[in-house]
CSV table of C-alpha atoms in Angstrom, one decimal:
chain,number,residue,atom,x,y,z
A,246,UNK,CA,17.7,11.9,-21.1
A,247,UNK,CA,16.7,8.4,-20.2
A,248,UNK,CA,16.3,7.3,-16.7
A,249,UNK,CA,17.6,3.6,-16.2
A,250,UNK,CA,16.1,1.2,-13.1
A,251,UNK,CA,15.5,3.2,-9.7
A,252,UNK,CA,18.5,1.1,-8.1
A,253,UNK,CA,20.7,2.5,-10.5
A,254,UNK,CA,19.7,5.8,-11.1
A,255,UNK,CA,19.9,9.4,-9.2
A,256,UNK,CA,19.6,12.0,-11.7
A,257,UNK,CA,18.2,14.0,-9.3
A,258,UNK,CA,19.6,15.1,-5.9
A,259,UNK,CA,18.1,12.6,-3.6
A,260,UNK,CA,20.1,14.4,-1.0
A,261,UNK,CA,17.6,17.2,-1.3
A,262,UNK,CA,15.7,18.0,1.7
A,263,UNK,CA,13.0,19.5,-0.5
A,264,UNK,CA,13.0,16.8,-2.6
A,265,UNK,CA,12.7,14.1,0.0
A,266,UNK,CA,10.0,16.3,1.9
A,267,UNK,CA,8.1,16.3,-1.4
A,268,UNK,CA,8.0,12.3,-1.9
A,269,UNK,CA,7.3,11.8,1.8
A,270,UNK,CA,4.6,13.9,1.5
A,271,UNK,CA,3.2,12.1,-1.7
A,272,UNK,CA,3.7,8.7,0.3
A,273,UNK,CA,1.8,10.1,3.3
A,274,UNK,CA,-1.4,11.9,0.7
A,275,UNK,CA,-1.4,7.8,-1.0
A,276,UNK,CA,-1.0,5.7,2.1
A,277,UNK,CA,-2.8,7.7,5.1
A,278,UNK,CA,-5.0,10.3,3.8
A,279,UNK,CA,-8.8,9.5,3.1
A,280,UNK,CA,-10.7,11.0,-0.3
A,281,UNK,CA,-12.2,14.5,-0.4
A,282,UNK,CA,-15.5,14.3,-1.5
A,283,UNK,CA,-17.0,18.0,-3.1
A,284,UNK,CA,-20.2,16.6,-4.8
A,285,UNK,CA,-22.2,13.1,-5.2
A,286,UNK,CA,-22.3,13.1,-8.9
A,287,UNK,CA,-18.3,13.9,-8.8
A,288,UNK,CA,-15.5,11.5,-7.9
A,289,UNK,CA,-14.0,11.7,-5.1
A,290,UNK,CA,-10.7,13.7,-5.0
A,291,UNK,CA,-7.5,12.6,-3.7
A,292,UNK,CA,-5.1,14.3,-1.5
A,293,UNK,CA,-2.5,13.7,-3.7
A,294,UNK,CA,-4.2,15.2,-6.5
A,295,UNK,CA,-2.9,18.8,-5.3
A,296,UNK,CA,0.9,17.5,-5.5
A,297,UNK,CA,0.3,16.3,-9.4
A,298,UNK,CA,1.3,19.8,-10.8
A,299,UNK,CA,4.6,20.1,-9.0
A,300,UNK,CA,5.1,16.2,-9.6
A,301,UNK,CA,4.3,17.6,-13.4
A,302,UNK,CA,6.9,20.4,-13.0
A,303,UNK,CA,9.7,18.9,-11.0
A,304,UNK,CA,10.2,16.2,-14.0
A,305,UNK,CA,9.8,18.8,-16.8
A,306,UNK,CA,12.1,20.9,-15.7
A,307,UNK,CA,15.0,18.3,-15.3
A,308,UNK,CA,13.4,17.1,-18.8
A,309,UNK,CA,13.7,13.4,-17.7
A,310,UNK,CA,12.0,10.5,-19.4
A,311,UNK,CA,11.9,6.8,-17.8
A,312,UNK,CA,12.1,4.5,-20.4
A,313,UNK,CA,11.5,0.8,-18.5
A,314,UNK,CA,9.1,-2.1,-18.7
A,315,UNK,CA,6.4,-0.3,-16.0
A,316,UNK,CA,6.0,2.7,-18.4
A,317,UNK,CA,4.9,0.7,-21.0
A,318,UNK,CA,2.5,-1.4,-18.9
A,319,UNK,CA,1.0,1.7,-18.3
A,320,UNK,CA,0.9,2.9,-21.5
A,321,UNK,CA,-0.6,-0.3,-22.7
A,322,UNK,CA,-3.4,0.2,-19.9
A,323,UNK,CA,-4.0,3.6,-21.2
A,324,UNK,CA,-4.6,2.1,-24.3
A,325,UNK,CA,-6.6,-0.3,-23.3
A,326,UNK,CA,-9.3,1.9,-21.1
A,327,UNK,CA,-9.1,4.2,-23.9
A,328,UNK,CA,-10.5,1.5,-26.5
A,329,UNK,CA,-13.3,0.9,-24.4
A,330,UNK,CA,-14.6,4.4,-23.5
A,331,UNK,CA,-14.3,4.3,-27.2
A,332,UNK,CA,-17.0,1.5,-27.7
A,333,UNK,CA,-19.0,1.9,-25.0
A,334,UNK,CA,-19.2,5.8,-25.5
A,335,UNK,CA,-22.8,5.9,-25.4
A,336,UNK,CA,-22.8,3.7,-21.8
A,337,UNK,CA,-20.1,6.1,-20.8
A,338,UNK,CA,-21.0,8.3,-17.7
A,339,UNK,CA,-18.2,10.8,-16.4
A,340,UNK,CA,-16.5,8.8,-14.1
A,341,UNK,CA,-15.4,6.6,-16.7
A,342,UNK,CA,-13.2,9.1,-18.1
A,343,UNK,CA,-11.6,9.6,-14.7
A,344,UNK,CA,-9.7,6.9,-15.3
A,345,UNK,CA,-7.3,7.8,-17.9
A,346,UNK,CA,-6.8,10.7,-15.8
A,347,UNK,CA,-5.8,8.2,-12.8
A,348,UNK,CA,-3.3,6.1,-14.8
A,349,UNK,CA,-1.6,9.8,-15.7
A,350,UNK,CA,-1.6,10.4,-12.2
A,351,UNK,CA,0.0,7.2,-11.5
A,352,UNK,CA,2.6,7.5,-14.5
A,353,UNK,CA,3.6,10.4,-12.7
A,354,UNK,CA,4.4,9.6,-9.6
A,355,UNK,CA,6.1,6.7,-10.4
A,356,UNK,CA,8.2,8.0,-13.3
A,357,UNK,CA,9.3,10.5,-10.6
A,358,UNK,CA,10.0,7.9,-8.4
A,359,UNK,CA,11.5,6.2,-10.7
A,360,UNK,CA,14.0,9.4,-11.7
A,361,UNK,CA,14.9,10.5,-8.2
A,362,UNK,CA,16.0,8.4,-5.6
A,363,UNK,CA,17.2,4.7,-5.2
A,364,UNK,CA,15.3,1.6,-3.9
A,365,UNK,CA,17.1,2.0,-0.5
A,366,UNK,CA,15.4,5.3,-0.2
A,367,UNK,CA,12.2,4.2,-0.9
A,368,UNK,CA,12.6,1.2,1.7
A,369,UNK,CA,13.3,3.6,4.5
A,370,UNK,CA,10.3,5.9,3.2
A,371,UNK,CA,8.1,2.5,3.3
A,372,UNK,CA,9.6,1.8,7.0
A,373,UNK,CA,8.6,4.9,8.9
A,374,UNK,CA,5.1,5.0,6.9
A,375,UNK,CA,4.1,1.8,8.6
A,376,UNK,CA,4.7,3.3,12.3
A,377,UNK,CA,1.6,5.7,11.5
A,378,UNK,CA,-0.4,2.8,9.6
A,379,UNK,CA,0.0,0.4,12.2
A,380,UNK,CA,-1.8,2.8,15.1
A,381,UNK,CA,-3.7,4.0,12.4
A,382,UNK,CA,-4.9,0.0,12.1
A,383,UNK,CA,-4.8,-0.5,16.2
A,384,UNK,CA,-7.3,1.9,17.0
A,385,UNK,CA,-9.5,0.5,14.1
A,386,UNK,CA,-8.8,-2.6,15.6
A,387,UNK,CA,-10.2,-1.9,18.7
A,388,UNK,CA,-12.0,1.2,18.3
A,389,UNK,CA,-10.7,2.9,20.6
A,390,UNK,CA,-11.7,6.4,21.2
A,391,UNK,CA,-14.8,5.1,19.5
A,392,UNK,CA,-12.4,5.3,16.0
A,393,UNK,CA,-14.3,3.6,14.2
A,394,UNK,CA,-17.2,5.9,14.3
A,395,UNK,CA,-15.2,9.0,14.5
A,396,UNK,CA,-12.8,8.2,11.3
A,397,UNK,CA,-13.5,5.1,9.4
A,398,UNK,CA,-16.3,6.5,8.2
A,399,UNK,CA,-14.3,8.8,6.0
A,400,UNK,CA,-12.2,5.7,4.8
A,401,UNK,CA,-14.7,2.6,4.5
A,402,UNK,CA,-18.4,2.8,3.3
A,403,UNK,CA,-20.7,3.2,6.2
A,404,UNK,CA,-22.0,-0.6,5.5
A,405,UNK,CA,-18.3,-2.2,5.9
A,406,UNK,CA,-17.5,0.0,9.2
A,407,UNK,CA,-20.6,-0.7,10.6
A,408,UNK,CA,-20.6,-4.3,10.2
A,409,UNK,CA,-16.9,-4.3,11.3
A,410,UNK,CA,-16.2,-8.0,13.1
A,411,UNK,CA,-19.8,-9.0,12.8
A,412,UNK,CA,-21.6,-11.6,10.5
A,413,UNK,CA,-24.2,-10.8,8.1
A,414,UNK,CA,-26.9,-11.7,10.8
A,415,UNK,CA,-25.3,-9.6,13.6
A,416,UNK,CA,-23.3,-12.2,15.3
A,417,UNK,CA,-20.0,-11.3,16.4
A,418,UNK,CA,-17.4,-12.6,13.8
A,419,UNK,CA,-13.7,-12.4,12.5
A,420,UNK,CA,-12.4,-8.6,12.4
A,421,UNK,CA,-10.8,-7.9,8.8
A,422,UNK,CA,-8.8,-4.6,9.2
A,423,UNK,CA,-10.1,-1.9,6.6
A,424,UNK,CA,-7.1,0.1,7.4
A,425,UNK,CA,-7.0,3.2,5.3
A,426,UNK,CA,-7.9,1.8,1.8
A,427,UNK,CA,-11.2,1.1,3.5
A,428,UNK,CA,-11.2,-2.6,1.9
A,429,UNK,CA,-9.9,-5.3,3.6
A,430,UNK,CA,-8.5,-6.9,0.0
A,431,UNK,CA,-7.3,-3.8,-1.0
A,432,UNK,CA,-5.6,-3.4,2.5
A,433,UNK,CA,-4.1,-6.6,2.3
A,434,UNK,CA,-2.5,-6.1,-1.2
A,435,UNK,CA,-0.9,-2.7,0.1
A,436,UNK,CA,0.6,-5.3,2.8
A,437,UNK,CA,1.2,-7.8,0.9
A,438,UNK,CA,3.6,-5.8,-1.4
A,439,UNK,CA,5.1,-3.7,2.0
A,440,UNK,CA,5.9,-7.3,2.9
A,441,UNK,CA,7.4,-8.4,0.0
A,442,UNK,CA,9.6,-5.1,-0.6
A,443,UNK,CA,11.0,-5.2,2.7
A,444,UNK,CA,12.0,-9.2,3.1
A,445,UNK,CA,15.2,-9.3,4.9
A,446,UNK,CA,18.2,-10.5,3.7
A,447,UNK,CA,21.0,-12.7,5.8
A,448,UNK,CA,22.7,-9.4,6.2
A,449,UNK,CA,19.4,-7.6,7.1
A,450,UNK,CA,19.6,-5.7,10.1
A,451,UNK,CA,16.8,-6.3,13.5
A,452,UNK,CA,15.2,-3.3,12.5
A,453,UNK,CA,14.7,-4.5,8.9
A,454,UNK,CA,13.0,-7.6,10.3
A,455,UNK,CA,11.3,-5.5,12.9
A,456,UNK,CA,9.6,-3.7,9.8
A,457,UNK,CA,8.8,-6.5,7.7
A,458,UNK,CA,7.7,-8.5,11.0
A,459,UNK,CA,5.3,-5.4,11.4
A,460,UNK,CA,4.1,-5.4,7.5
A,461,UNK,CA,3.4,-8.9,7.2
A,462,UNK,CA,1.3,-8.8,11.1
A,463,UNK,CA,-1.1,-6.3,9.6
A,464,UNK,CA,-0.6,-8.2,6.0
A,465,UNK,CA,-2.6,-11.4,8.2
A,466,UNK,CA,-4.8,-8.6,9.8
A,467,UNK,CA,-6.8,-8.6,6.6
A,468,UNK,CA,-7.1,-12.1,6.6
A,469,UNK,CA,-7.4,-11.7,2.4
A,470,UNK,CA,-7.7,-15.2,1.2
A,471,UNK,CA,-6.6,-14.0,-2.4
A,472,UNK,CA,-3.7,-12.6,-0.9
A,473,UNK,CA,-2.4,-15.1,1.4
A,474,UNK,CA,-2.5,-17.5,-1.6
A,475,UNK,CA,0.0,-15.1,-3.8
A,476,UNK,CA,1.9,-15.0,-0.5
A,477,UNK,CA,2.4,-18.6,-0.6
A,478,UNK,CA,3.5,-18.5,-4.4
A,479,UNK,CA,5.6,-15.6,-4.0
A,480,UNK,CA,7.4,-17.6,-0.7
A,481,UNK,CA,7.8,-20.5,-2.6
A,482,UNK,CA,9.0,-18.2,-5.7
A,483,UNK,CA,11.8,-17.3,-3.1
A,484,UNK,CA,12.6,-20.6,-2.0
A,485,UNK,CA,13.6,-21.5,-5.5
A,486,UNK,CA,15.2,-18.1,-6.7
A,487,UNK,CA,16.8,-16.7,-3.7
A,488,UNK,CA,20.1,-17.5,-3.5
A,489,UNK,CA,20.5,-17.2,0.4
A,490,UNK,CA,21.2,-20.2,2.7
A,491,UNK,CA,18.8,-22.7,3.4
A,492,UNK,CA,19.6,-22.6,7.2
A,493,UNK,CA,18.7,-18.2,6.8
A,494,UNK,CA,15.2,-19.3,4.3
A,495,UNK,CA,14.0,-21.7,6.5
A,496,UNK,CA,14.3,-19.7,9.8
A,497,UNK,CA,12.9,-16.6,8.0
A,498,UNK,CA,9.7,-18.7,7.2
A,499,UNK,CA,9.8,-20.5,10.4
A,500,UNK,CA,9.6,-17.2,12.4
A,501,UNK,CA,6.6,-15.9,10.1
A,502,UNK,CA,4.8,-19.4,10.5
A,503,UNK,CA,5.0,-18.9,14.4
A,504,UNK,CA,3.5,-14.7,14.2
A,505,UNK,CA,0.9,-16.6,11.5
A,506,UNK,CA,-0.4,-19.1,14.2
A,507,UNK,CA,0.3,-16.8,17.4
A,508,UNK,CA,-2.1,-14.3,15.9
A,509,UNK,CA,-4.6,-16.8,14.4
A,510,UNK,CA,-5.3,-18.9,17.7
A,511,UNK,CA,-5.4,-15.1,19.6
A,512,UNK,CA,-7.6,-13.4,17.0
A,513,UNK,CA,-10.5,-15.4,17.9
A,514,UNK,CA,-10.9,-15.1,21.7
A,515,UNK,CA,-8.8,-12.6,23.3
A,516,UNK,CA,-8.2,-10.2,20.9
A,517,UNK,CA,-11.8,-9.6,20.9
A,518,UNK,CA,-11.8,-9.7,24.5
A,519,UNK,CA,-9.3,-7.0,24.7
A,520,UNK,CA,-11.7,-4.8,22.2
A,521,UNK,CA,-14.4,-5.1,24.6
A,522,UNK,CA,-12.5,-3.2,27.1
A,523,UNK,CA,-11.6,-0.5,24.5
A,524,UNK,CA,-10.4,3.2,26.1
């Protein structure tokens, strides 16, 4: 049975308390959790890890295949990595071969994703996640509680959360949120997408833009230079293809311009200062 696109498809009963627990719970393992680590010669595992099986089960049993452009990216990934373990068997160490493993993982997920519930559903999902990630990001911010040395360390490597809004020579210097992806790049791309999924439309409610407001503030919190430039294309990418009114685009991008400087011409001075006096 072939799944079509997630807007258009509910084979499954998204309606389903269990169901929606379940997904939640994956969304939670991805987004806040840190890795377990057992062993240094062995990778680090992942919370979600443990919710593969029953990921594995749940589609097997409703014997459901999504058929769509992002399983064949996969696939063609799979491929790919698989190739070169192939050549490079002898450079190979065992990590390498992890990676197959993760793209299954991934498959997974998102075929289930992809098979359960609609795009709305994984909007509001995406909106109540942030609440967590944004304190999560605030106490990193300013350490309070000391956060920073009590849990970033399981998140970042000790370099990165040591040297946390200093230069390389010790000097106090712009804070880049590692959030819990424990990159600031990484972080930002997590944003950047958050942002992008949850754009409002001129029918978009205040809590719609009160979400994406709050995506996109930690989405400049990385302050991602790779990232803000694919903002940039994909705003201008809306500017040509959205089919909105000019008066709605240009007060959209107006009101994210005046967060952008706000937060730039705060970030260096008082933000800081505000750190300094952390609980």
């Amino acid at each position: 049975m072939k799944c079509g696109r997630m807007e258009n498809t509910k084979q499954l009963p998204s309606d389903s308390v269990l169901l929606n627990s379940f997904l939640i719970l994956i969304f939670g393992c991805v987004l806040l959790m840190p890795n377990i680590s057992i062993s240094p010669t062995l990778p680090k595992i992942r919370p979600e890890d443990f919710l593969l099986i029953p990921a594995i089960i749940l589609v097997i049993r409703k014997q459901q295949i999504a058929y769509n452009l992002y399983a064949y990216i996969i696939l063609a990934f799979t491929v790919l990595i698989a190739i070169s373990l192939k050549i490079n068997i002898n450079q190979n160490h065992l990590n390498d071969f992890f990676e197959l493993y993760k793209l299954f993982k991934f498959a997974t997920f998102t075929h289930l994703f992809i098979c359960c519930i609609t795009i709305d559903k994984v909007k509001s999902y995406l909106k109540w996640i942030l609440i967590p990630l944004f304190l999560f990001n605030l106490f990193h911010y300013f350490n309070w509680f000391s956060f920073n040395d009590v849990v970033m360390h399981h998140y970042g490597t000790d370099i990165q959360v040591e040297n946390f809004g200093i230069d390389s020579i010790g000097r106090p210097a712009t804070k880049r949120l590692l959030g819990t992806l424990g990159n600031p790049n990484n972080n930002a791309l997590l944003y950047l997408f958050s942002t992008i999924f949850l754009w409002p439309t001129a029918k978009s409610r205040p809590t719609d833009y009160f979400f994406f407001l709050l995506s996109f503030l930690l989405f400049l919190g990385c302050q991602s230079r790779t990232a803000f430039i694919a903002f940039v294309f994909i705003t201008t990418l809306f500017f040509v293809l959205e089919s909105s009114s000019l008066v709605w685009k240009v007060k959209t991008i107006l009101l994210m311009i005046c967060i952008a400087v706000a937060f730039f011409l705060l970030d260096a001075r008082y933000l800081s200062s505000l750190s300094s006096t952390a609980v």
